[in-house]
Structures are given as structure tokens and as C-alpha cells.
Short mmCIF file of N, CA and C in Angstrom, two decimals:
data_model
loop_
_atom_site.label_atom_id
_atom_site.label_comp_id
_atom_site.label_asym_id
_atom_site.label_seq_id
_atom_site.Cartn_x
_atom_site.Cartn_y
_atom_site.Cartn_z
N MET A 1 43.20 -62.39 -28.54
CA MET A 1 43.75 -61.11 -28.85
C MET A 1 43.64 -60.45 -27.60
N ALA A 2 44.74 -59.89 -27.14
CA ALA A 2 44.51 -59.06 -25.75
C ALA A 2 43.52 -57.88 -25.64
N THR A 3 43.05 -57.61 -24.76
CA THR A 3 42.42 -56.34 -24.32
C THR A 3 42.93 -55.44 -23.54
N PRO A 4 42.58 -54.24 -23.57
CA PRO A 4 43.12 -53.29 -22.52
C PRO A 4 42.94 -53.62 -21.29
N ARG A 5 43.59 -53.60 -20.40
CA ARG A 5 43.26 -53.68 -18.92
C ARG A 5 43.31 -52.42 -18.12
N THR A 6 42.51 -52.02 -17.27
CA THR A 6 42.50 -51.03 -16.47
C THR A 6 42.70 -51.20 -14.72
N THR A 7 43.16 -50.20 -14.12
CA THR A 7 43.20 -50.18 -12.74
C THR A 7 41.87 -49.36 -12.25
N PRO A 8 41.57 -49.86 -11.10
CA PRO A 8 40.21 -49.16 -10.56
C PRO A 8 40.56 -47.48 -10.70
N SER A 9 41.64 -47.24 -10.29
CA SER A 9 42.08 -45.67 -10.06
C SER A 9 42.18 -44.74 -11.69
N ARG A 10 42.40 -45.59 -12.46
CA ARG A 10 42.87 -44.85 -13.79
C ARG A 10 42.42 -45.65 -14.82
N PRO A 11 41.33 -45.40 -15.51
CA PRO A 11 40.76 -46.39 -16.76
C PRO A 11 41.45 -45.76 -17.61
N ASP A 12 41.76 -46.67 -18.84
CA ASP A 12 42.20 -46.17 -19.98
C ASP A 12 41.47 -45.76 -21.07
N GLY A 13 41.93 -45.39 -22.21
CA GLY A 13 40.71 -44.85 -23.31
C GLY A 13 39.72 -45.98 -23.65
N PHE A 14 40.15 -47.02 -23.89
CA PHE A 14 39.26 -48.21 -24.46
C PHE A 14 38.18 -48.37 -23.27
N THR A 15 38.48 -48.58 -22.16
CA THR A 15 37.55 -48.58 -21.05
C THR A 15 36.64 -47.32 -20.92
N LEU A 16 36.93 -46.18 -21.09
CA LEU A 16 36.12 -45.03 -21.17
C LEU A 16 35.25 -45.08 -22.42
N GLU A 17 35.74 -45.70 -23.38
CA GLU A 17 34.93 -45.71 -24.54
C GLU A 17 33.75 -46.80 -24.50
N VAL A 18 34.08 -47.94 -23.70
CA VAL A 18 33.23 -48.85 -23.45
C VAL A 18 32.14 -48.34 -22.41
N VAL A 19 32.55 -47.61 -21.53
CA VAL A 19 31.59 -46.83 -20.51
C VAL A 19 30.69 -45.88 -21.14
N GLU A 20 31.30 -45.12 -22.19
CA GLU A 20 30.34 -44.24 -22.90
C GLU A 20 29.41 -45.08 -23.74
N LEU A 21 29.84 -46.20 -24.30
CA LEU A 21 28.60 -46.98 -25.28
C LEU A 21 27.75 -47.50 -24.25
N ILE A 22 28.24 -48.12 -23.21
CA ILE A 22 27.17 -48.56 -22.32
C ILE A 22 26.27 -47.64 -21.63
N GLY A 23 26.66 -46.21 -21.39
CA GLY A 23 25.69 -45.13 -21.18
C GLY A 23 24.64 -44.95 -22.26
N ALA A 24 25.22 -44.88 -23.58
CA ALA A 24 24.50 -44.46 -24.64
C ALA A 24 23.33 -45.71 -24.98
N VAL A 25 23.77 -46.90 -24.54
CA VAL A 25 22.55 -47.98 -24.80
C VAL A 25 21.45 -47.86 -23.67
N VAL A 26 21.96 -47.56 -22.51
CA VAL A 26 20.99 -47.37 -21.19
C VAL A 26 20.14 -46.30 -21.58
N ALA A 27 20.76 -45.09 -22.20
CA ALA A 27 19.99 -43.98 -22.50
C ALA A 27 18.77 -44.30 -23.52
N ARG A 28 19.43 -44.78 -24.50
CA ARG A 28 18.40 -45.29 -25.65
C ARG A 28 17.37 -46.32 -25.02
N TYR A 29 17.66 -47.23 -24.13
CA TYR A 29 16.82 -48.25 -23.76
C TYR A 29 15.59 -47.44 -22.89
N HIS A 30 16.07 -46.52 -22.02
CA HIS A 30 14.98 -45.67 -21.20
C HIS A 30 14.42 -44.86 -22.06
N GLU A 31 14.79 -44.30 -23.13
CA GLU A 31 14.13 -43.40 -24.06
C GLU A 31 12.86 -44.32 -24.61
N GLU A 32 13.27 -45.52 -25.36
CA GLU A 32 12.36 -46.39 -25.92
C GLU A 32 11.23 -46.91 -24.97
N TYR A 33 11.64 -47.22 -23.74
CA TYR A 33 11.12 -47.72 -22.72
C TYR A 33 9.90 -46.83 -22.31
N GLU A 34 10.05 -45.61 -22.31
CA GLU A 34 9.28 -44.28 -21.92
C GLU A 34 8.37 -44.32 -23.16
N GLU A 35 8.80 -44.31 -24.35
CA GLU A 35 7.68 -44.09 -25.40
C GLU A 35 6.88 -45.47 -25.69
N ALA A 36 7.48 -46.78 -25.36
CA ALA A 36 6.42 -47.90 -25.31
C ALA A 36 5.76 -47.84 -24.23
N ALA A 37 5.76 -47.33 -23.00
CA ALA A 37 5.03 -47.20 -21.86
C ALA A 37 3.85 -46.06 -22.25
N ALA A 38 4.39 -44.70 -22.73
CA ALA A 38 3.30 -44.13 -23.12
C ALA A 38 2.19 -44.45 -24.20
N GLY A 39 2.72 -45.36 -25.01
CA GLY A 39 1.82 -45.94 -26.00
C GLY A 39 0.72 -46.91 -25.45
N HIS A 40 0.88 -47.15 -24.12
CA HIS A 40 -0.19 -47.86 -23.25
C HIS A 40 -0.61 -47.01 -22.30
N ALA A 41 -0.59 -45.54 -22.35
CA ALA A 41 -1.10 -44.72 -21.36
C ALA A 41 -0.38 -44.83 -19.88
N LEU A 42 0.94 -45.09 -20.08
CA LEU A 42 1.48 -45.51 -18.46
C LEU A 42 2.69 -44.68 -18.62
N THR A 43 3.01 -44.44 -17.36
CA THR A 43 4.39 -43.83 -17.02
C THR A 43 5.24 -44.84 -16.96
N GLY A 44 6.62 -44.42 -17.27
CA GLY A 44 7.84 -45.40 -17.18
C GLY A 44 7.68 -46.12 -15.65
N ALA A 45 7.34 -45.41 -14.69
CA ALA A 45 7.42 -46.22 -13.31
C ALA A 45 6.25 -47.15 -13.13
N GLN A 46 5.21 -46.71 -13.72
CA GLN A 46 3.83 -47.64 -13.80
C GLN A 46 4.12 -48.85 -14.52
N ALA A 47 4.86 -48.60 -15.73
CA ALA A 47 5.48 -49.86 -16.83
C ALA A 47 6.16 -50.98 -15.93
N LYS A 48 7.10 -50.15 -15.51
CA LYS A 48 7.89 -51.17 -14.63
C LYS A 48 7.29 -51.92 -13.48
N LEU A 49 6.69 -51.23 -12.65
CA LEU A 49 5.77 -51.66 -11.74
C LEU A 49 4.88 -53.13 -12.20
N LEU A 50 4.28 -52.61 -13.32
CA LEU A 50 3.41 -53.67 -13.89
C LEU A 50 4.04 -54.78 -14.53
N SER A 51 5.34 -54.59 -14.95
CA SER A 51 6.18 -55.58 -15.64
C SER A 51 6.36 -56.60 -14.61
N LEU A 52 6.77 -56.03 -13.31
CA LEU A 52 7.19 -56.93 -12.40
C LEU A 52 6.28 -57.62 -11.72
N LEU A 53 4.94 -57.09 -11.83
CA LEU A 53 3.83 -57.84 -10.94
C LEU A 53 3.32 -59.02 -12.16
N SER A 54 3.68 -58.68 -13.30
CA SER A 54 3.15 -59.67 -14.32
C SER A 54 3.91 -61.10 -13.97
N LEU A 55 4.97 -60.94 -13.45
CA LEU A 55 5.73 -62.05 -13.19
C LEU A 55 5.31 -62.87 -11.90
N GLU A 56 4.76 -61.97 -10.94
CA GLU A 56 4.44 -62.48 -9.79
C GLU A 56 3.86 -61.46 -8.76
N PRO A 57 2.92 -61.80 -7.67
CA PRO A 57 2.56 -60.66 -6.84
C PRO A 57 3.88 -60.51 -5.81
N LEU A 58 3.78 -59.33 -5.60
CA LEU A 58 4.69 -58.86 -4.59
C LEU A 58 4.13 -57.92 -3.55
N PRO A 59 4.95 -58.04 -2.35
CA PRO A 59 4.32 -57.03 -1.32
C PRO A 59 4.99 -55.80 -1.68
N MET A 60 4.39 -54.75 -1.02
CA MET A 60 4.65 -53.40 -1.52
C MET A 60 6.00 -52.72 -0.95
N ARG A 61 6.62 -53.40 -0.12
CA ARG A 61 8.06 -53.21 0.48
C ARG A 61 9.01 -53.72 -0.64
N ARG A 62 8.93 -55.02 -1.14
CA ARG A 62 9.53 -55.52 -2.04
C ARG A 62 9.57 -54.53 -3.55
N LEU A 63 8.56 -54.20 -3.67
CA LEU A 63 8.34 -53.53 -4.92
C LEU A 63 9.18 -52.25 -4.93
N ALA A 64 9.15 -51.47 -3.70
CA ALA A 64 9.80 -50.08 -3.43
C ALA A 64 11.35 -50.51 -3.57
N GLN A 65 11.75 -51.62 -3.06
CA GLN A 65 13.30 -52.18 -3.12
C GLN A 65 13.76 -52.35 -4.64
N ARG A 66 12.84 -53.09 -5.27
CA ARG A 66 13.13 -53.32 -6.56
C ARG A 66 13.20 -52.23 -7.64
N LEU A 67 12.08 -51.14 -7.23
CA LEU A 67 12.23 -49.76 -7.88
C LEU A 67 13.01 -48.71 -7.49
N LYS A 68 13.67 -49.34 -6.50
CA LYS A 68 14.55 -48.35 -5.98
C LYS A 68 13.97 -46.66 -5.42
N CYS A 69 12.86 -46.97 -4.74
CA CYS A 69 11.86 -45.66 -4.53
C CYS A 69 11.27 -45.85 -3.22
N GLU A 70 10.64 -44.98 -2.66
CA GLU A 70 9.93 -44.94 -1.50
C GLU A 70 8.66 -45.69 -1.54
N PRO A 71 8.34 -46.40 -0.41
CA PRO A 71 6.96 -47.22 -0.30
C PRO A 71 5.89 -46.46 -0.50
N SER A 72 5.89 -45.00 -0.08
CA SER A 72 4.86 -44.20 -0.27
C SER A 72 4.53 -43.91 -1.85
N ASN A 73 5.76 -43.93 -2.83
CA ASN A 73 5.65 -43.56 -4.14
C ASN A 73 5.12 -44.89 -4.68
N VAL A 74 5.18 -46.05 -4.31
CA VAL A 74 4.83 -47.39 -4.77
C VAL A 74 3.21 -47.37 -4.45
N THR A 75 2.84 -46.97 -3.43
CA THR A 75 1.46 -46.87 -3.17
C THR A 75 0.72 -46.19 -3.93
N GLY A 76 1.26 -44.91 -4.36
CA GLY A 76 0.47 -44.03 -5.29
C GLY A 76 0.48 -44.83 -6.71
N ILE A 77 1.50 -45.50 -7.09
CA ILE A 77 1.47 -45.98 -8.41
C ILE A 77 0.52 -47.20 -8.51
N VAL A 78 0.57 -47.95 -7.34
CA VAL A 78 -0.46 -48.94 -7.30
C VAL A 78 -1.64 -48.59 -7.32
N ASP A 79 -2.06 -47.50 -6.55
CA ASP A 79 -3.34 -46.97 -6.54
C ASP A 79 -3.81 -46.49 -8.03
N ARG A 80 -3.06 -46.17 -8.85
CA ARG A 80 -3.53 -45.55 -10.07
C ARG A 80 -3.70 -46.54 -11.20
N LEU A 81 -2.66 -47.75 -10.92
CA LEU A 81 -2.97 -49.07 -11.80
C LEU A 81 -4.17 -49.82 -11.18
N GLU A 82 -4.52 -49.69 -10.11
CA GLU A 82 -5.59 -50.45 -9.43
C GLU A 82 -6.84 -49.64 -9.93
N ALA A 83 -6.99 -48.30 -10.02
CA ALA A 83 -8.04 -47.55 -10.66
C ALA A 83 -8.20 -47.95 -11.95
N ARG A 84 -7.01 -48.21 -12.78
CA ARG A 84 -7.42 -48.59 -14.17
C ARG A 84 -7.78 -50.26 -14.54
N GLY A 85 -7.82 -51.06 -13.14
CA GLY A 85 -8.06 -52.26 -13.37
C GLY A 85 -6.85 -53.10 -13.89
N LEU A 86 -5.69 -52.87 -13.57
CA LEU A 86 -4.56 -53.59 -14.12
C LEU A 86 -3.69 -54.25 -12.88
N VAL A 87 -3.96 -53.63 -11.66
CA VAL A 87 -3.67 -54.17 -10.40
C VAL A 87 -4.56 -54.44 -9.40
N GLU A 88 -4.20 -55.42 -8.66
CA GLU A 88 -5.15 -55.59 -7.46
C GLU A 88 -4.43 -55.78 -6.35
N ARG A 89 -5.03 -55.40 -4.86
CA ARG A 89 -4.42 -55.92 -3.74
C ARG A 89 -5.03 -57.05 -3.13
N ARG A 90 -4.28 -57.84 -2.64
CA ARG A 90 -4.96 -58.99 -2.03
C ARG A 90 -4.11 -59.75 -0.81
N PRO A 91 -4.52 -60.44 0.22
CA PRO A 91 -3.89 -60.53 1.38
C PRO A 91 -2.84 -61.72 0.96
N ASP A 92 -1.56 -61.34 1.45
CA ASP A 92 -0.43 -62.58 1.44
C ASP A 92 -0.84 -64.05 2.09
N PRO A 93 -0.99 -64.94 1.53
CA PRO A 93 -1.59 -66.11 1.95
C PRO A 93 -0.51 -66.78 3.24
N SER A 94 0.78 -66.56 3.13
CA SER A 94 1.61 -66.67 4.11
C SER A 94 1.63 -65.72 5.57
N ASP A 95 1.07 -64.48 5.31
CA ASP A 95 0.98 -63.56 6.32
C ASP A 95 0.04 -62.77 6.12
N ARG A 96 -1.35 -62.78 6.56
CA ARG A 96 -2.51 -61.98 6.48
C ARG A 96 -2.21 -60.52 6.55
N ARG A 97 -1.55 -60.25 7.49
CA ARG A 97 -1.26 -58.94 7.65
C ARG A 97 -0.68 -57.85 6.54
N VAL A 98 0.10 -58.67 5.44
CA VAL A 98 0.72 -58.35 4.42
C VAL A 98 0.12 -58.39 3.16
N LYS A 99 -0.09 -57.17 2.65
CA LYS A 99 -0.88 -56.96 1.18
C LYS A 99 0.20 -57.06 -0.02
N LEU A 100 -0.21 -57.88 -0.70
CA LEU A 100 0.31 -58.32 -1.93
C LEU A 100 -0.11 -57.35 -3.20
N ALA A 101 0.48 -57.03 -4.01
CA ALA A 101 0.16 -56.22 -5.25
C ALA A 101 0.29 -57.26 -6.21
N ALA A 102 -0.90 -57.47 -7.33
CA ALA A 102 -0.79 -58.32 -8.24
C ALA A 102 -1.43 -58.04 -9.56
N ALA A 103 -0.83 -58.26 -10.74
CA ALA A 103 -1.33 -57.90 -12.06
C ALA A 103 -2.74 -58.69 -12.02
N THR A 104 -3.40 -57.91 -12.59
CA THR A 104 -4.79 -58.52 -12.83
C THR A 104 -4.56 -59.46 -14.43
N ASP A 105 -5.46 -59.92 -15.03
CA ASP A 105 -5.31 -60.86 -16.34
C ASP A 105 -5.15 -59.56 -17.31
N GLU A 106 -5.91 -58.43 -17.15
CA GLU A 106 -6.15 -57.24 -18.07
C GLU A 106 -4.48 -56.64 -17.82
N GLY A 107 -3.79 -56.40 -16.72
CA GLY A 107 -2.58 -56.01 -16.58
C GLY A 107 -1.51 -56.85 -17.21
N ARG A 108 -1.56 -58.36 -17.10
CA ARG A 108 -0.72 -59.18 -17.70
C ARG A 108 -0.93 -58.98 -19.11
N ARG A 109 -2.00 -58.57 -19.76
CA ARG A 109 -2.33 -58.50 -20.96
C ARG A 109 -1.41 -57.04 -21.40
N VAL A 110 -1.72 -56.17 -20.73
CA VAL A 110 -0.78 -54.63 -21.15
C VAL A 110 0.91 -54.87 -20.93
N ALA A 111 1.28 -55.52 -19.91
CA ALA A 111 2.49 -55.99 -19.59
C ALA A 111 3.23 -56.79 -20.99
N ARG A 112 2.64 -57.56 -21.46
CA ARG A 112 2.86 -58.20 -22.72
C ARG A 112 2.95 -57.49 -23.68
N GLY A 113 2.05 -56.56 -23.84
CA GLY A 113 2.04 -55.71 -25.00
C GLY A 113 2.92 -54.72 -24.84
N LEU A 114 3.40 -54.15 -23.85
CA LEU A 114 4.47 -53.40 -23.58
C LEU A 114 5.91 -54.07 -23.82
N GLN A 115 5.82 -55.40 -23.47
CA GLN A 115 7.31 -55.82 -23.99
C GLN A 115 7.52 -56.00 -25.42
N GLU A 116 5.93 -56.44 -26.15
CA GLU A 116 6.34 -56.78 -27.44
C GLU A 116 6.52 -55.34 -28.11
N SER A 117 6.20 -54.19 -27.52
CA SER A 117 6.47 -53.00 -28.40
C SER A 117 7.65 -52.17 -28.04
N LEU A 118 8.47 -52.89 -27.37
CA LEU A 118 9.98 -52.45 -27.20
C LEU A 118 10.81 -52.73 -28.24
N ARG A 119 11.08 -51.68 -29.30
CA ARG A 119 11.67 -52.01 -30.30
C ARG A 119 13.05 -52.17 -30.12
N PHE A 120 13.73 -51.39 -29.08
CA PHE A 120 15.25 -51.53 -28.66
C PHE A 120 15.51 -53.14 -28.45
N ALA A 121 14.58 -53.69 -27.97
CA ALA A 121 14.92 -55.39 -27.63
C ALA A 121 15.17 -56.14 -28.96
N ARG A 122 14.47 -55.62 -29.96
CA ARG A 122 14.71 -56.44 -31.37
C ARG A 122 15.60 -55.78 -32.09
N ALA A 123 15.39 -54.64 -32.55
CA ALA A 123 16.12 -54.20 -33.86
C ALA A 123 17.56 -54.25 -33.71
N PRO A 124 18.40 -53.79 -32.63
CA PRO A 124 19.66 -54.02 -32.56
C PRO A 124 20.24 -55.04 -32.50
N LEU A 125 19.53 -55.97 -31.55
CA LEU A 125 20.00 -57.20 -31.34
C LEU A 125 19.89 -58.33 -32.47
N ALA A 126 19.01 -57.87 -33.37
CA ALA A 126 18.99 -58.95 -34.56
C ALA A 126 19.90 -58.67 -35.60
N GLY A 127 20.59 -57.59 -35.46
CA GLY A 127 21.81 -57.68 -36.27
C GLY A 127 23.09 -58.15 -35.77
N LEU A 128 23.15 -59.03 -34.70
CA LEU A 128 24.01 -59.66 -34.19
C LEU A 128 23.90 -61.01 -34.52
N SER A 129 24.96 -61.84 -34.71
CA SER A 129 24.85 -63.24 -34.89
C SER A 129 24.42 -63.86 -33.39
N ASP A 130 24.15 -65.16 -33.59
CA ASP A 130 23.91 -65.89 -32.34
C ASP A 130 25.08 -65.92 -31.47
N PRO A 131 26.29 -66.09 -32.06
CA PRO A 131 27.64 -66.21 -30.96
C PRO A 131 27.91 -64.81 -30.54
N GLU A 132 27.48 -63.70 -31.37
CA GLU A 132 27.75 -62.51 -30.69
C GLU A 132 26.54 -62.11 -29.65
N ARG A 133 25.55 -62.59 -29.97
CA ARG A 133 24.80 -62.28 -28.51
C ARG A 133 24.91 -63.26 -27.55
N VAL A 134 25.32 -64.42 -27.59
CA VAL A 134 25.69 -65.20 -26.33
C VAL A 134 26.96 -64.39 -25.68
N ALA A 135 27.90 -64.14 -26.53
CA ALA A 135 29.03 -63.31 -25.68
C ALA A 135 28.57 -62.05 -25.07
N LEU A 136 27.64 -61.32 -25.71
CA LEU A 136 27.26 -60.20 -25.09
C LEU A 136 26.37 -60.68 -23.89
N ARG A 137 25.82 -61.25 -24.01
CA ARG A 137 24.68 -61.93 -22.74
C ARG A 137 25.85 -62.18 -21.74
N ASP A 138 26.73 -62.88 -21.88
CA ASP A 138 27.72 -63.54 -20.95
C ASP A 138 28.55 -62.57 -20.21
N ALA A 139 29.09 -61.49 -21.34
CA ALA A 139 29.82 -60.44 -20.60
C ALA A 139 29.05 -59.44 -19.72
N LEU A 140 27.76 -59.25 -20.15
CA LEU A 140 26.57 -58.57 -19.16
C LEU A 140 26.68 -59.32 -17.92
N ARG A 141 26.46 -60.66 -17.79
CA ARG A 141 26.10 -61.49 -16.73
C ARG A 141 27.39 -61.01 -15.86
N ARG A 142 28.53 -61.42 -16.46
CA ARG A 142 29.82 -61.04 -15.62
C ARG A 142 29.99 -59.75 -14.91
N MET A 143 29.54 -58.91 -15.77
CA MET A 143 29.53 -57.24 -15.36
C MET A 143 28.95 -57.23 -14.26
N LEU A 144 27.66 -57.91 -13.84
CA LEU A 144 26.54 -57.80 -13.00
C LEU A 144 26.91 -58.74 -11.53
N GLU A 145 27.79 -59.48 -12.00
CA GLU A 145 28.01 -60.65 -10.74
C GLU A 145 28.87 -59.71 -9.60
N PRO A 146 28.46 -60.03 -8.33
CA PRO A 146 29.16 -59.38 -7.24
C PRO A 146 30.86 -59.53 -7.18
N GLU A 147 31.42 -58.64 -6.99
CA GLU A 147 32.77 -58.83 -7.04
C GLU A 147 33.30 -59.90 -6.40
N SER A 148 34.28 -60.82 -6.74
CA SER A 148 34.86 -62.29 -6.44
C SER A 148 36.13 -61.80 -5.19
N GLY A 149 35.95 -61.11 -4.39
CA GLY A 149 36.80 -60.91 -3.33
C GLY A 149 38.10 -60.13 -3.90
N GLU A 150 38.21 -59.42 -4.93
CA GLU A 150 39.44 -59.12 -5.31
C GLU A 150 39.92 -57.67 -4.70
#
């Protein structure tokens, strides 16, 4: 079945509807993520930082890049999480001048609890069949790929 195509200068009605639906999904995700973070006595920014650090220790500069904020903001977030025993600073083994922020065991436990408490990640997707979920995943991946020289 053919799908509507659009030019970059003038999207058609179908494209506008898809964009609105993506916006609604993003808004719902952010709302539920903030609720899940609050359930763990975290702000959304603290939860995002802790989730990143639960995967691997990162230098403050890289955290700022990933969170798309100023390094001074990251320092304050790390300070607050460190005071709660969720994050620690440690020297980078490859460059002792650089400090890494790393999740503690308790921080990783809280990050797992945060992920498990996200209703959005389960309920709506559970209603899709496996082939629909695969198609959705693949379409989202294509949307996020860098443009291929068009």
C-alpha cells in the first residue's frame, strides 16, 4: 500500500498527523517519566543522569553533552545524587586529571527501580503484536539515522 510522501517545504496532512502523534507520545513519555522519577524522590534530570551512569561511569563533560545542558548544571545534579549515596566521583583510570561520575550499587538499584516503574514502556507497547513492535522499532531507528546525503 502506498503511503503519502511529502516534500521538506510542504508536509501533507498525513505527515502532520504523524508529527502530532509523535509529539503526543513524547509528551506522555515525559509526563510518566517525571512521575516515575518523583516516585523515587528524584527530579527528571536526576533520574536521566542516574540512568546514564547506571550503564557506565562518564566524565562530567560527556554527561552534559548527553543531557544537553551546561557542565555546571551537571555538577549540581551529581552533587545532590552524591549526597544521597547514589553517585560517586572517581578518577578516570586513563587520565587521572579527569573525574568520572559513577552510579553506586544503591544508584544502580534505584535506576533499575525507575525503569521498572515506567508504565509507558509496558502498557501501550503490550497491545501491539510482535511484528508491529518490530516494525515500530525499525521505523523509529530509520527516523533517527543521519540523513543519507539526500
